[in-house]
Amino acid sequence: MDDLRRAFDPEVFRSTGHVFVDQLADYLAAALRGTTPVLPAISPGEIVRVWGSEFPEQATGGLQSLLQRVIESSNHLHHPRYIGHQVTAPLPMAALCDLAAALLNNGMAVFDMGPAATAMERSVVGWMARQLGFGPAADGVLTSGGSVGNLTALLAARQAKAGFDVWSEGAHAGPPLAVLASDQTHYCVQRAVQIMGWGAGGVVVVPSDAGYRMRTNALGDAFRRAQHAGRSVIGVVASAGSTATGAFDPLESIADFCRDNDLWLHVDGAHGASLVLSERHRGLLRGIERADSVVWDAHKMLLMPALVTGVLFRDGARSYQAFAQEATYLFAGEEPQERWFDIGARTLECTKKMLSFKIYAALQVYGTRLFGDYLARTIDLAQRFAARLREAPDFEIAVEPQCNILCFRHVPPGVADLDALQLQVRQRLLETEGFYLVQTRLRGKQFLRTTLINPFTSDADLEALMHEIRRLAASA
Ligand SMILES: Cc1ncc(COP(=O)(O)O)c(C=O)c1O
């Protein structure tokens, strides 16, 4: 019992917490200054060996040194030379909110298990829906990531448009279903479709144009192909923006196609929905207000710690159809709409973290302009970087960036295998621990891929990246 009492001792928590936050603040200072490695160069096998899995029976203390090791062996997203995947350098205050959410541990599913969490989630969801241009009937939920969000939205789409009650009767009770989506769609859409039991043919691919946007004049052909294959098409999934290149599908004309063919329009705005907050860039999302559902990740372009995703429905009643089953012990057997405050009826999660606090707090404490300014800053940076790469004879870009994702390759003269060179250069960059960027294949060619998501990445960092790539390629 003494051990348990000590483990819960508020004064120990206070003093440990002060040291803990001091350590995190030191990490933050060093990472923002760029004086830590971005990602330590260590292989999966090596690091697992170092960490071990033997635990003592008696208390040993040592949280401080453990946190230090965790920090040192992590990828440092606050480092301005982190330019890799679409996961942001979170606002430090949002991380503090996550700490409070963890300690309070209000599991949400039903109102009693998180009154404040429920209220803040309603406010955040309402705010997101208004930013998208949805009307007062809109509603939605927060959930754990874009993949779960896309599955949630597609489950609702299926219930609305399949023409039979798939939820109760099963997928075999009607014709096989399909959605149309471009060849640039994130893999989680294919995965969601296969989870729903539609098989690999459940996504009918629409080709993309030279800018990697869905070719909307090919939608009719894809629709007919699906029908020939015996598929009943329930909707179109548009990307805003796409993962590989940040391309925004033309939502207005996709919305027209959906209206004309009575299809559900789902917009995967995991990365790009945030752009509605930027006066200068929201034009890329014109037509999003006509979507039936939208997924919006706050851990990508809203500076939030992972994971927090809005799943937003133009007609809020649809949000009750994704998971239509009752759980009488939780939801008291009433019509789910009457218990709108028991949010677990509409999410894949039963127990769910208090996801809303960090967004609510950031909006309240910093105001909305911070986000618009941040978004514009990252996109401006990507455009300047693209211009710089275009000017350089030994670099080429895959496509003009529409947002803050930019793919490029190094093409020095006299190299026979340029694809291999990109892979080698990336590997060597990681070994130097000085930059973190990723790679992607586009139309048969290998590219280096950057997401300029850290608010403090500068032109000088990107100039240094070009210099470093040249140096490493020359010695490859
Ligand atoms: C367009 C798009 N949709 C969905 C996802 C998946 O989101 P999450 O990683 O939050 O599950 C991603 C992730 O990068 C994405 O880029």
CSV table of C-alpha atoms and ligand atoms in Angstrom, one decimal:
chain,number,residue,atom,x,y,z
A,1,MET,CA,0.0,0.0,0.0
A,2,ASP,CA,2.9,2.4,0.8
A,3,ASP,CA,4.2,2.0,-2.7
A,4,LEU,CA,0.8,2.8,-4.2
A,5,ARG,CA,0.4,5.8,-1.9
A,6,ARG,CA,3.9,7.0,-3.0
A,7,ALA,CA,3.0,6.5,-6.6
A,8,PHE,CA,-0.1,8.7,-6.2
A,9,ASP,CA,1.5,11.3,-3.9
A,10,PRO,CA,0.5,14.8,-5.1
A,11,GLU,CA,3.6,16.4,-3.7
A,12,VAL,CA,5.8,13.8,-5.5
A,13,PHE,CA,3.8,14.5,-8.6
A,14,ARG,CA,4.3,18.2,-8.2
A,15,SER,CA,8.1,18.0,-7.8
A,16,THR,CA,8.6,15.3,-10.4
A,17,GLY,CA,6.4,17.3,-12.7
A,18,HIS,CA,8.4,20.5,-12.4
A,19,VAL,CA,11.6,18.6,-13.3
A,20,PHE,CA,9.8,16.8,-16.1
A,21,VAL,CA,8.6,20.1,-17.6
A,22,ASP,CA,12.0,21.6,-17.2
A,23,GLN,CA,13.5,18.7,-19.1
A,24,LEU,CA,10.9,19.1,-21.9
A,25,ALA,CA,11.5,22.8,-22.1
A,26,ASP,CA,15.2,22.2,-22.4
A,27,TYR,CA,14.5,19.7,-25.3
A,28,LEU,CA,12.2,22.3,-26.9
A,29,ALA,CA,14.9,25.0,-26.7
A,30,ALA,CA,17.6,22.8,-28.1
A,31,ALA,CA,15.4,21.4,-30.9
A,32,LEU,CA,14.1,24.8,-31.9
A,33,ARG,CA,17.7,26.1,-32.0
A,34,GLY,CA,18.6,23.1,-34.1
A,35,THR,CA,21.4,22.0,-31.8
A,36,THR,CA,20.1,18.4,-31.4
A,37,PRO,CA,20.2,15.7,-34.2
A,38,VAL,CA,16.8,15.7,-36.0
A,39,LEU,CA,16.5,11.9,-35.9
A,40,PRO,CA,19.3,9.8,-34.2
A,41,ALA,CA,20.7,7.3,-36.7
A,42,ILE,CA,20.0,4.0,-35.1
A,43,SER,CA,18.6,0.8,-36.6
A,44,PRO,CA,15.4,-0.8,-35.3
A,45,GLY,CA,17.3,-3.9,-34.2
A,46,GLU,CA,20.0,-1.9,-32.3
A,47,ILE,CA,17.5,0.3,-30.4
A,48,VAL,CA,15.3,-2.6,-29.3
A,49,ARG,CA,18.5,-4.3,-28.0
A,50,VAL,CA,19.5,-1.2,-26.1
A,51,TRP,CA,16.1,-0.7,-24.4
A,52,GLY,CA,15.6,-4.2,-23.1
A,53,SER,CA,12.4,-5.6,-21.5
A,54,GLU,CA,13.4,-6.7,-18.0
A,55,PHE,CA,11.6,-4.7,-15.3
A,56,PRO,CA,12.5,-4.6,-11.6
A,57,GLU,CA,10.2,-5.8,-8.9
A,58,GLN,CA,10.9,-3.0,-6.6
A,59,ALA,CA,10.6,0.7,-7.3
A,60,THR,CA,13.8,2.3,-8.6
A,61,GLY,CA,12.9,5.8,-9.5
A,62,GLY,CA,14.8,7.1,-12.4
A,63,LEU,CA,12.1,8.9,-14.4
A,64,GLN,CA,14.4,11.8,-15.2
A,65,SER,CA,17.0,9.6,-16.9
A,66,LEU,CA,14.4,7.6,-18.7
A,67,LEU,CA,12.8,10.7,-20.1
A,68,GLN,CA,16.2,11.9,-21.2
A,69,ARG,CA,16.7,8.7,-23.1
A,70,VAL,CA,13.3,8.9,-24.7
A,71,ILE,CA,14.0,12.4,-25.8
A,72,GLU,CA,17.4,11.5,-27.2
A,73,SER,CA,16.1,8.5,-29.1
A,74,SER,CA,13.1,10.2,-30.7
A,75,ASN,CA,12.5,12.1,-33.9
A,76,HIS,CA,12.6,15.8,-33.1
A,77,LEU,CA,9.7,17.4,-34.9
A,78,HIS,CA,10.5,20.8,-33.4
A,79,HIS,CA,13.8,20.9,-35.1
A,80,PRO,CA,13.5,23.3,-38.1
A,81,ARG,CA,15.2,20.6,-40.3
A,82,TYR,CA,12.4,18.1,-39.6
A,83,ILE,CA,10.8,18.3,-43.1
A,84,GLY,CA,9.4,14.7,-43.3
A,85,HIS,CA,6.0,13.2,-42.9
A,86,GLN,CA,2.8,15.2,-42.3
A,87,VAL,CA,3.0,15.3,-38.5
A,88,THR,CA,3.5,18.7,-37.0
A,89,ALA,CA,5.7,20.2,-34.3
A,90,PRO,CA,2.9,20.6,-31.7
A,91,LEU,CA,2.2,23.8,-29.8
A,92,PRO,CA,3.9,23.2,-26.3
A,93,MET,CA,0.7,24.4,-24.6
A,94,ALA,CA,-1.3,21.7,-26.5
A,95,ALA,CA,1.1,19.1,-25.0
A,96,LEU,CA,0.3,20.4,-21.5
A,97,CYS,CA,-3.4,20.0,-22.3
A,98,ASP,CA,-2.7,16.4,-23.2
A,99,LEU,CA,-1.0,16.0,-19.9
A,100,ALA,CA,-4.1,17.3,-18.1
A,101,ALA,CA,-6.3,15.1,-20.3
A,102,ALA,CA,-4.3,12.1,-19.4
A,103,LEU,CA,-4.5,12.7,-15.7
A,104,LEU,CA,-8.2,13.5,-15.7
A,105,ASN,CA,-8.7,10.5,-18.0
A,106,ASN,CA,-12.3,11.3,-18.8
A,107,GLY,CA,-13.0,8.6,-21.3
A,108,MET,CA,-15.9,10.3,-23.0
A,109,ALA,CA,-18.1,7.6,-24.6
A,110,VAL,CA,-21.0,8.8,-22.4
A,111,PHE,CA,-21.6,12.3,-21.1
A,112,ASP,CA,-21.0,11.4,-17.5
A,113,MET,CA,-17.5,10.3,-18.3
A,114,GLY,CA,-16.5,13.7,-19.6
A,115,PRO,CA,-18.8,16.6,-19.2
A,116,ALA,CA,-16.2,19.3,-20.1
A,117,ALA,CA,-14.7,17.0,-22.8
A,118,THR,CA,-18.1,16.6,-24.4
A,119,ALA,CA,-18.8,20.4,-24.3
A,120,MET,CA,-15.4,21.3,-25.7
A,121,GLU,CA,-15.8,18.6,-28.5
A,122,ARG,CA,-19.2,20.0,-29.4
A,123,SER,CA,-17.7,23.5,-29.6
A,124,VAL,CA,-14.7,22.4,-31.6
A,125,VAL,CA,-16.7,20.3,-34.1
A,126,GLY,CA,-19.2,23.2,-34.5
A,127,TRP,CA,-16.3,25.6,-35.2
A,128,MET,CA,-14.7,23.3,-37.7
A,129,ALA,CA,-18.0,22.8,-39.5
A,130,ARG,CA,-18.6,26.6,-39.7
A,131,GLN,CA,-15.1,27.1,-41.1
A,132,LEU,CA,-15.9,24.5,-43.9
A,133,GLY,CA,-19.0,26.6,-44.8
A,134,PHE,CA,-21.4,24.0,-43.5
A,135,GLY,CA,-24.8,25.2,-42.3
A,136,PRO,CA,-26.5,24.8,-38.9
A,137,ALA,CA,-27.5,21.2,-39.5
A,138,ALA,CA,-23.9,20.1,-39.6
A,139,ASP,CA,-22.5,17.9,-36.9
A,140,GLY,CA,-19.7,15.5,-36.3
A,141,VAL,CA,-17.2,14.0,-33.9
A,142,LEU,CA,-13.5,14.0,-33.0
A,143,THR,CA,-11.7,10.7,-33.5
A,144,SER,CA,-8.2,9.1,-33.4
A,145,GLY,CA,-6.7,9.9,-36.7
A,146,GLY,CA,-7.5,10.4,-40.4
A,147,SER,CA,-7.6,6.6,-41.1
A,148,VAL,CA,-10.3,6.1,-38.5
A,149,GLY,CA,-12.0,9.3,-39.6
A,150,ASN,CA,-12.1,8.1,-43.3
A,151,LEU,CA,-13.5,4.7,-42.2
A,152,THR,CA,-16.1,6.5,-40.0
A,153,ALA,CA,-17.3,8.8,-42.9
A,154,LEU,CA,-17.4,5.9,-45.4
A,155,LEU,CA,-19.5,3.8,-43.0
A,156,ALA,CA,-22.0,6.6,-42.9
A,157,ALA,CA,-21.8,7.0,-46.6
A,158,ARG,CA,-22.5,3.3,-47.1
A,159,GLN,CA,-25.6,3.4,-44.8
A,160,ALA,CA,-26.9,6.5,-46.6
A,161,LYS,CA,-26.4,5.3,-50.2
A,162,ALA,CA,-26.2,1.5,-50.4
A,163,GLY,CA,-29.9,1.2,-50.9
A,164,PHE,CA,-30.1,-1.6,-48.3
A,165,ASP,CA,-29.3,-1.9,-44.6
A,166,VAL,CA,-25.7,-3.1,-44.8
A,167,TRP,CA,-25.2,-2.5,-41.1
A,168,SER,CA,-27.9,-4.9,-40.1
A,169,GLU,CA,-28.1,-7.4,-43.0
A,170,GLY,CA,-24.4,-7.5,-44.0
A,171,ALA,CA,-22.6,-6.7,-47.2
A,172,HIS,CA,-23.9,-9.9,-48.9
A,173,ALA,CA,-27.6,-8.6,-48.7
A,174,GLY,CA,-27.1,-6.4,-51.8
A,175,PRO,CA,-24.8,-5.8,-54.8
A,176,PRO,CA,-21.1,-5.2,-54.1
A,177,LEU,CA,-20.4,-1.6,-53.4
A,178,ALA,CA,-17.7,0.8,-54.6
A,179,VAL,CA,-16.4,4.4,-54.3
A,180,LEU,CA,-14.5,6.3,-56.9
A,181,ALA,CA,-11.2,7.8,-55.9
A,182,SER,CA,-8.1,9.1,-57.6
A,183,ASP,CA,-4.9,7.2,-58.0
A,184,GLN,CA,-3.4,9.7,-55.4
A,185,THR,CA,-5.8,8.8,-52.6
A,186,HIS,CA,-4.3,7.9,-49.2
A,187,TYR,CA,-4.0,4.1,-48.8
A,188,CYS,CA,-6.3,4.2,-45.7
A,189,VAL,CA,-9.3,4.7,-48.0
A,190,GLN,CA,-8.6,1.4,-49.8
A,191,ARG,CA,-8.1,-0.1,-46.3
A,192,ALA,CA,-11.4,1.2,-45.1
A,193,VAL,CA,-13.2,-0.2,-48.1
A,194,GLN,CA,-11.6,-3.6,-47.5
A,195,ILE,CA,-12.4,-3.5,-43.8
A,196,MET,CA,-16.0,-2.9,-44.9
A,197,GLY,CA,-15.8,-6.2,-46.9
A,198,TRP,CA,-16.0,-4.7,-50.4
A,199,GLY,CA,-12.7,-6.4,-51.5
A,200,ALA,CA,-9.9,-4.8,-53.5
A,201,GLY,CA,-12.3,-3.8,-56.3
A,202,GLY,CA,-14.2,-1.6,-53.8
A,203,VAL,CA,-12.1,1.5,-54.9
A,204,VAL,CA,-12.5,2.2,-58.6
A,205,VAL,CA,-9.5,4.3,-59.6
A,206,VAL,CA,-9.9,7.7,-61.4
A,207,PRO,CA,-6.7,8.8,-63.0
A,208,SER,CA,-5.0,12.1,-61.9
A,209,ASP,CA,-3.8,14.9,-64.2
A,210,ALA,CA,-0.3,16.4,-64.6
A,211,GLY,CA,-0.8,18.2,-61.4
A,212,TYR,CA,-1.8,15.0,-59.6
A,213,ARG,CA,-5.4,16.3,-59.2
A,214,MET,CA,-8.3,14.0,-60.0
A,215,ARG,CA,-9.2,14.1,-63.7
A,216,THR,CA,-12.9,14.9,-63.2
A,217,ASN,CA,-13.6,14.3,-66.9
A,218,ALA,CA,-12.7,10.6,-66.2
A,219,LEU,CA,-15.3,10.2,-63.4
A,220,GLY,CA,-18.0,9.1,-65.9
A,221,ASP,CA,-15.8,6.4,-67.3
A,222,ALA,CA,-14.8,5.1,-63.9
A,223,PHE,CA,-18.5,5.1,-62.9
A,224,ARG,CA,-19.3,3.0,-66.0
A,225,ARG,CA,-16.4,0.7,-65.4
A,226,ALA,CA,-17.7,0.1,-61.8
A,227,GLN,CA,-21.1,-0.7,-63.1
A,228,HIS,CA,-19.8,-3.1,-65.8
A,229,ALA,CA,-18.0,-4.9,-63.0
A,230,GLY,CA,-21.3,-5.3,-61.2
A,231,ARG,CA,-20.6,-2.7,-58.6
A,232,SER,CA,-23.0,-0.2,-57.1
A,233,VAL,CA,-21.2,3.1,-56.7
A,234,ILE,CA,-22.2,4.9,-53.5
A,235,GLY,CA,-19.8,7.9,-53.6
A,236,VAL,CA,-16.6,9.7,-54.6
A,237,VAL,CA,-13.7,10.3,-52.3
A,238,ALA,CA,-11.8,13.5,-53.1
A,239,SER,CA,-8.4,14.4,-51.7
A,240,ALA,CA,-7.7,17.9,-50.3
A,241,GLY,CA,-4.7,17.7,-50.5
A,242,SER,CA,-3.2,14.4,-51.5
A,243,THR,CA,-0.5,12.8,-49.5
A,244,ALA,CA,2.3,12.5,-52.0
A,245,THR,CA,2.3,15.9,-53.6
A,246,GLY,CA,-0.4,17.9,-51.6
A,247,ALA,CA,-2.6,18.2,-54.7
A,248,PHE,CA,-6.2,19.5,-54.2
A,249,ASP,CA,-8.9,17.7,-56.3
A,250,PRO,CA,-11.3,20.1,-58.0
A,251,LEU,CA,-14.1,19.9,-55.5
A,252,GLU,CA,-16.7,21.9,-57.4
A,253,SER,CA,-16.8,19.7,-60.4
A,254,ILE,CA,-16.7,16.5,-58.3
A,255,ALA,CA,-19.6,17.9,-56.3
A,256,ASP,CA,-21.5,18.5,-59.6
A,257,PHE,CA,-20.8,14.9,-60.6
A,258,CYS,CA,-22.1,13.6,-57.2
A,259,ARG,CA,-25.2,15.7,-57.4
A,260,ASP,CA,-26.0,14.5,-61.0
A,261,ASN,CA,-25.5,10.8,-60.0
A,262,ASP,CA,-26.9,10.9,-56.5
A,263,LEU,CA,-23.6,10.0,-54.9
A,264,TRP,CA,-22.1,10.8,-51.5
A,265,LEU,CA,-19.1,13.2,-51.7
A,266,HIS,CA,-16.5,12.5,-49.1
A,267,VAL,CA,-13.5,14.9,-48.9
A,268,ASP,CA,-10.3,13.5,-47.3
A,269,GLY,CA,-9.1,16.9,-46.0
A,270,ALA,CA,-6.8,15.2,-43.4
A,271,HIS,CA,-3.9,17.4,-44.6
A,272,GLY,CA,-5.5,20.3,-46.4
A,273,ALA,CA,-8.9,21.1,-44.7
A,274,SER,CA,-7.0,23.5,-42.4
A,275,LEU,CA,-6.4,25.8,-45.4
A,276,VAL,CA,-10.0,27.1,-44.9
A,277,LEU,CA,-8.3,29.2,-42.2
A,278,SER,CA,-6.1,31.0,-44.6
A,279,GLU,CA,-7.7,33.9,-46.5
A,280,ARG,CA,-5.2,33.5,-49.3
A,281,HIS,CA,-5.4,29.7,-49.7
A,282,ARG,CA,-9.0,28.7,-49.0
A,283,GLY,CA,-9.8,29.0,-52.7
A,284,LEU,CA,-8.1,25.5,-53.1
A,285,LEU,CA,-11.1,24.1,-51.1
A,286,ARG,CA,-13.8,25.8,-53.1
A,287,GLY,CA,-16.8,23.4,-53.1
A,288,ILE,CA,-15.9,21.7,-49.8
A,289,GLU,CA,-19.1,23.1,-48.3
A,290,ARG,CA,-21.0,20.8,-50.7
A,291,ALA,CA,-19.4,17.7,-49.3
A,292,ASP,CA,-21.5,15.2,-47.4
A,293,SER,CA,-18.5,14.4,-45.1
A,294,VAL,CA,-15.1,15.8,-44.5
A,295,VAL,CA,-12.1,14.5,-42.5
A,296,TRP,CA,-9.8,17.1,-41.0
A,297,ASP,CA,-6.6,16.2,-39.0
A,298,ALA,CA,-5.6,18.7,-36.4
A,299,HIS,CA,-2.3,16.9,-35.9
A,300,LYS,CA,-1.2,17.7,-39.4
A,301,MET,CA,-1.8,21.4,-40.1
A,302,LEU,CA,-3.3,22.7,-36.8
A,303,LEU,CA,-0.2,22.3,-34.7
A,304,MET,CA,-1.8,19.7,-32.4
A,305,PRO,CA,-0.1,16.6,-30.9
A,306,ALA,CA,-1.3,13.4,-32.5
A,307,LEU,CA,-4.0,12.2,-32.8
A,308,VAL,CA,-7.0,14.4,-33.3
A,309,THR,CA,-9.3,14.3,-36.3
A,310,GLY,CA,-12.6,16.0,-37.0
A,311,VAL,CA,-15.2,13.9,-39.0
A,312,LEU,CA,-17.7,16.4,-40.1
A,313,PHE,CA,-21.1,15.8,-41.8
A,314,ARG,CA,-23.0,18.5,-43.7
A,315,ASP,CA,-26.2,16.8,-42.5
A,316,GLY,CA,-25.5,16.0,-38.9
A,317,ALA,CA,-28.1,13.3,-38.7
A,318,ARG,CA,-25.7,11.2,-40.9
A,319,SER,CA,-23.2,11.1,-38.1
A,320,TYR,CA,-25.4,8.7,-36.2
A,321,GLN,CA,-25.4,6.2,-39.1
A,322,ALA,CA,-21.8,5.2,-39.1
A,323,PHE,CA,-22.3,2.9,-36.1
A,324,ALA,CA,-26.0,2.3,-36.0
A,325,GLN,CA,-25.9,-0.4,-33.4
A,326,GLU,CA,-27.3,0.1,-29.9
A,327,ALA,CA,-25.3,-0.6,-26.7
A,328,THR,CA,-28.1,-0.5,-24.2
A,329,TYR,CA,-25.8,-0.6,-21.2
A,330,LEU,CA,-24.1,2.6,-22.4
A,331,PHE,CA,-26.7,4.5,-24.3
A,332,ALA,CA,-29.9,3.6,-22.4
A,333,GLY,CA,-31.7,2.3,-25.5
A,334,GLU,CA,-33.0,5.6,-26.7
A,335,GLU,CA,-32.8,7.0,-30.2
A,336,PRO,CA,-29.2,8.0,-30.5
A,337,GLN,CA,-30.1,11.6,-31.7
A,338,GLU,CA,-31.9,12.2,-28.4
A,339,ARG,CA,-28.6,11.4,-26.7
A,340,TRP,CA,-26.4,13.6,-28.8
A,341,PHE,CA,-24.2,14.2,-25.8
A,342,ASP,CA,-23.2,10.5,-25.6
A,343,ILE,CA,-20.6,10.9,-28.3
A,344,GLY,CA,-19.4,7.3,-28.2
A,345,ALA,CA,-22.5,6.2,-30.1
A,346,ARG,CA,-20.9,7.9,-33.2
A,347,THR,CA,-17.2,6.9,-32.9
A,348,LEU,CA,-15.3,3.8,-33.4
A,349,GLU,CA,-13.8,4.3,-30.0
A,350,CYS,CA,-15.7,3.5,-26.9
A,351,THR,CA,-13.3,5.0,-24.3
A,352,LYS,CA,-11.7,8.0,-26.1
A,353,LYS,CA,-9.1,10.5,-24.9
A,354,MET,CA,-10.3,14.0,-24.2
A,355,LEU,CA,-9.2,15.1,-27.7
A,356,SER,CA,-10.9,18.4,-27.7
A,357,PHE,CA,-9.1,20.2,-24.9
A,358,LYS,CA,-5.9,21.0,-26.7
A,359,ILE,CA,-7.7,22.5,-29.8
A,360,TYR,CA,-10.2,24.3,-27.6
A,361,ALA,CA,-7.5,25.8,-25.5
A,362,ALA,CA,-5.3,26.8,-28.5
A,363,LEU,CA,-8.3,28.6,-30.2
A,364,GLN,CA,-9.2,30.3,-26.9
A,365,VAL,CA,-5.7,31.3,-25.8
A,366,TYR,CA,-4.1,32.1,-29.1
A,367,GLY,CA,-7.1,33.0,-31.3
A,368,THR,CA,-7.7,31.8,-34.8
A,369,ARG,CA,-5.3,34.2,-36.7
A,370,LEU,CA,-2.2,32.3,-35.5
A,371,PHE,CA,-3.3,29.3,-37.6
A,372,GLY,CA,-4.0,31.3,-40.8
A,373,ASP,CA,-0.6,33.0,-40.5
A,374,TYR,CA,1.2,29.7,-39.9
A,375,LEU,CA,-0.5,28.0,-42.9
A,376,ALA,CA,0.4,30.9,-45.2
A,377,ARG,CA,3.9,30.9,-43.9
A,378,THR,CA,4.5,27.2,-44.7
A,379,ILE,CA,3.0,27.5,-48.2
A,380,ASP,CA,5.0,30.6,-49.0
A,381,LEU,CA,8.1,28.8,-47.9
A,382,ALA,CA,7.3,25.8,-50.2
A,383,GLN,CA,6.7,28.1,-53.1
A,384,ARG,CA,10.0,29.9,-52.6
A,385,PHE,CA,11.8,26.5,-52.2
A,386,ALA,CA,10.2,25.3,-55.4
A,387,ALA,CA,11.4,28.5,-57.2
A,388,ARG,CA,14.9,28.0,-55.9
A,389,LEU,CA,15.0,24.3,-57.0
A,390,ARG,CA,13.6,25.3,-60.4
A,391,GLU,CA,16.4,27.8,-60.9
A,392,ALA,CA,19.1,25.2,-60.0
A,393,PRO,CA,20.2,23.2,-63.1
A,394,ASP,CA,20.9,20.1,-60.9
A,395,PHE,CA,17.5,19.9,-59.3
A,396,GLU,CA,14.0,19.3,-60.6
A,397,ILE,CA,10.6,19.4,-58.9
A,398,ALA,CA,7.9,16.9,-59.5
A,399,VAL,CA,5.2,19.5,-59.8
A,400,GLU,CA,4.5,23.1,-58.6
A,401,PRO,CA,3.4,22.7,-54.9
A,402,GLN,CA,-0.2,23.6,-54.2
A,403,CYS,CA,0.5,23.7,-50.5
A,404,ASN,CA,3.4,22.9,-48.2
A,405,ILE,CA,4.3,19.4,-49.7
A,406,LEU,CA,7.1,19.5,-52.2
A,407,CYS,CA,8.7,16.6,-54.1
A,408,PHE,CA,12.0,17.1,-55.9
A,409,ARG,CA,15.1,15.2,-57.1
A,410,HIS,CA,18.7,15.9,-57.5
A,411,VAL,CA,19.8,15.5,-61.2
A,412,PRO,CA,23.5,16.2,-61.5
A,413,PRO,CA,25.0,15.5,-64.9
A,414,GLY,CA,26.6,12.1,-65.7
A,415,VAL,CA,24.6,10.0,-63.3
A,416,ALA,CA,23.2,6.9,-65.0
A,417,ASP,CA,20.8,5.8,-62.2
A,418,LEU,CA,19.1,8.9,-60.9
A,419,ASP,CA,16.5,6.8,-58.9
A,420,ALA,CA,19.2,5.0,-57.0
A,421,LEU,CA,20.9,8.4,-56.3
A,422,GLN,CA,17.8,9.8,-54.6
A,423,LEU,CA,17.6,6.8,-52.3
A,424,GLN,CA,21.3,6.9,-51.5
A,425,VAL,CA,21.2,10.6,-50.8
A,426,ARG,CA,18.3,10.2,-48.5
A,427,GLN,CA,19.9,7.4,-46.6
A,428,ARG,CA,23.1,9.4,-46.2
A,429,LEU,CA,21.2,12.5,-45.1
A,430,LEU,CA,19.6,10.4,-42.3
A,431,GLU,CA,23.0,9.1,-41.3
A,432,THR,CA,24.2,12.7,-40.8
A,433,GLU,CA,21.3,13.2,-38.4
A,434,GLY,CA,21.0,16.7,-39.8
A,435,PHE,CA,17.8,16.5,-41.8
A,436,TYR,CA,14.7,14.3,-41.9
A,437,LEU,CA,12.9,14.0,-45.2
A,438,VAL,CA,11.1,11.1,-46.9
A,439,GLN,CA,10.9,9.6,-50.3
A,440,THR,CA,8.2,8.8,-52.8
A,441,ARG,CA,7.7,7.3,-56.3
A,442,LEU,CA,5.8,9.4,-58.7
A,443,ARG,CA,4.9,8.2,-62.2
A,444,GLY,CA,7.8,5.7,-62.2
A,445,LYS,CA,10.5,8.1,-60.9
A,446,GLN,CA,12.0,8.3,-57.4
A,447,PHE,CA,11.7,11.7,-55.6
A,448,LEU,CA,12.7,13.2,-52.3
A,449,ARG,CA,9.6,14.4,-50.5
A,450,THR,CA,9.4,17.2,-48.0
A,451,THR,CA,6.5,18.5,-45.9
A,452,LEU,CA,7.3,22.0,-44.7
A,453,ILE,CA,5.2,21.7,-41.6
A,454,ASN,CA,7.5,23.1,-38.9
A,455,PRO,CA,6.8,26.8,-38.4
A,456,PHE,CA,10.5,27.6,-38.0
A,457,THR,CA,12.0,26.0,-41.1
A,458,SER,CA,13.7,28.8,-43.0
A,459,ASP,CA,14.9,29.5,-46.5
A,460,ALA,CA,18.4,29.1,-45.1
A,461,ASP,CA,17.6,25.6,-43.8
A,462,LEU,CA,16.4,24.6,-47.3
A,463,GLU,CA,19.5,26.2,-48.9
A,464,ALA,CA,21.6,24.1,-46.6
A,465,LEU,CA,19.6,21.0,-47.6
A,466,MET,CA,20.4,21.6,-51.3
A,467,HIS,CA,24.1,22.1,-50.4
A,468,GLU,CA,24.2,18.9,-48.3
A,469,ILE,CA,22.5,16.9,-51.0
A,470,ARG,CA,25.1,18.1,-53.5
A,471,ARG,CA,27.9,17.2,-51.1
A,472,LEU,CA,26.5,13.7,-50.3
A,473,ALA,CA,25.7,13.0,-54.0
A,474,ALA,CA,29.2,14.0,-55.1
A,475,SER,CA,30.8,11.5,-52.7
A,476,ALA,CA,28.2,8.7,-53.4
B,1,LIG,C1,-4.6,12.6,-47.2
B,1,LIG,C2,-4.5,11.7,-46.0
B,1,LIG,N1,-5.5,11.0,-45.5
B,1,LIG,C3,-5.4,10.2,-44.4
B,1,LIG,C4,-4.2,10.1,-43.7
B,1,LIG,C5,-4.1,9.2,-42.5
B,1,LIG,O1,-4.2,10.0,-41.4
B,1,LIG,P1,-3.7,9.4,-40.0
B,1,LIG,O2,-2.2,9.2,-40.1
B,1,LIG,O3,-4.1,10.5,-39.0
B,1,LIG,O4,-4.4,8.1,-39.7
B,1,LIG,C6,-3.1,10.8,-44.2
B,1,LIG,C7,-1.8,10.7,-43.5
B,1,LIG,O5,-0.8,11.1,-43.9
B,1,LIG,C8,-3.2,11.6,-45.3
B,1,LIG,O6,-2.2,12.3,-45.8
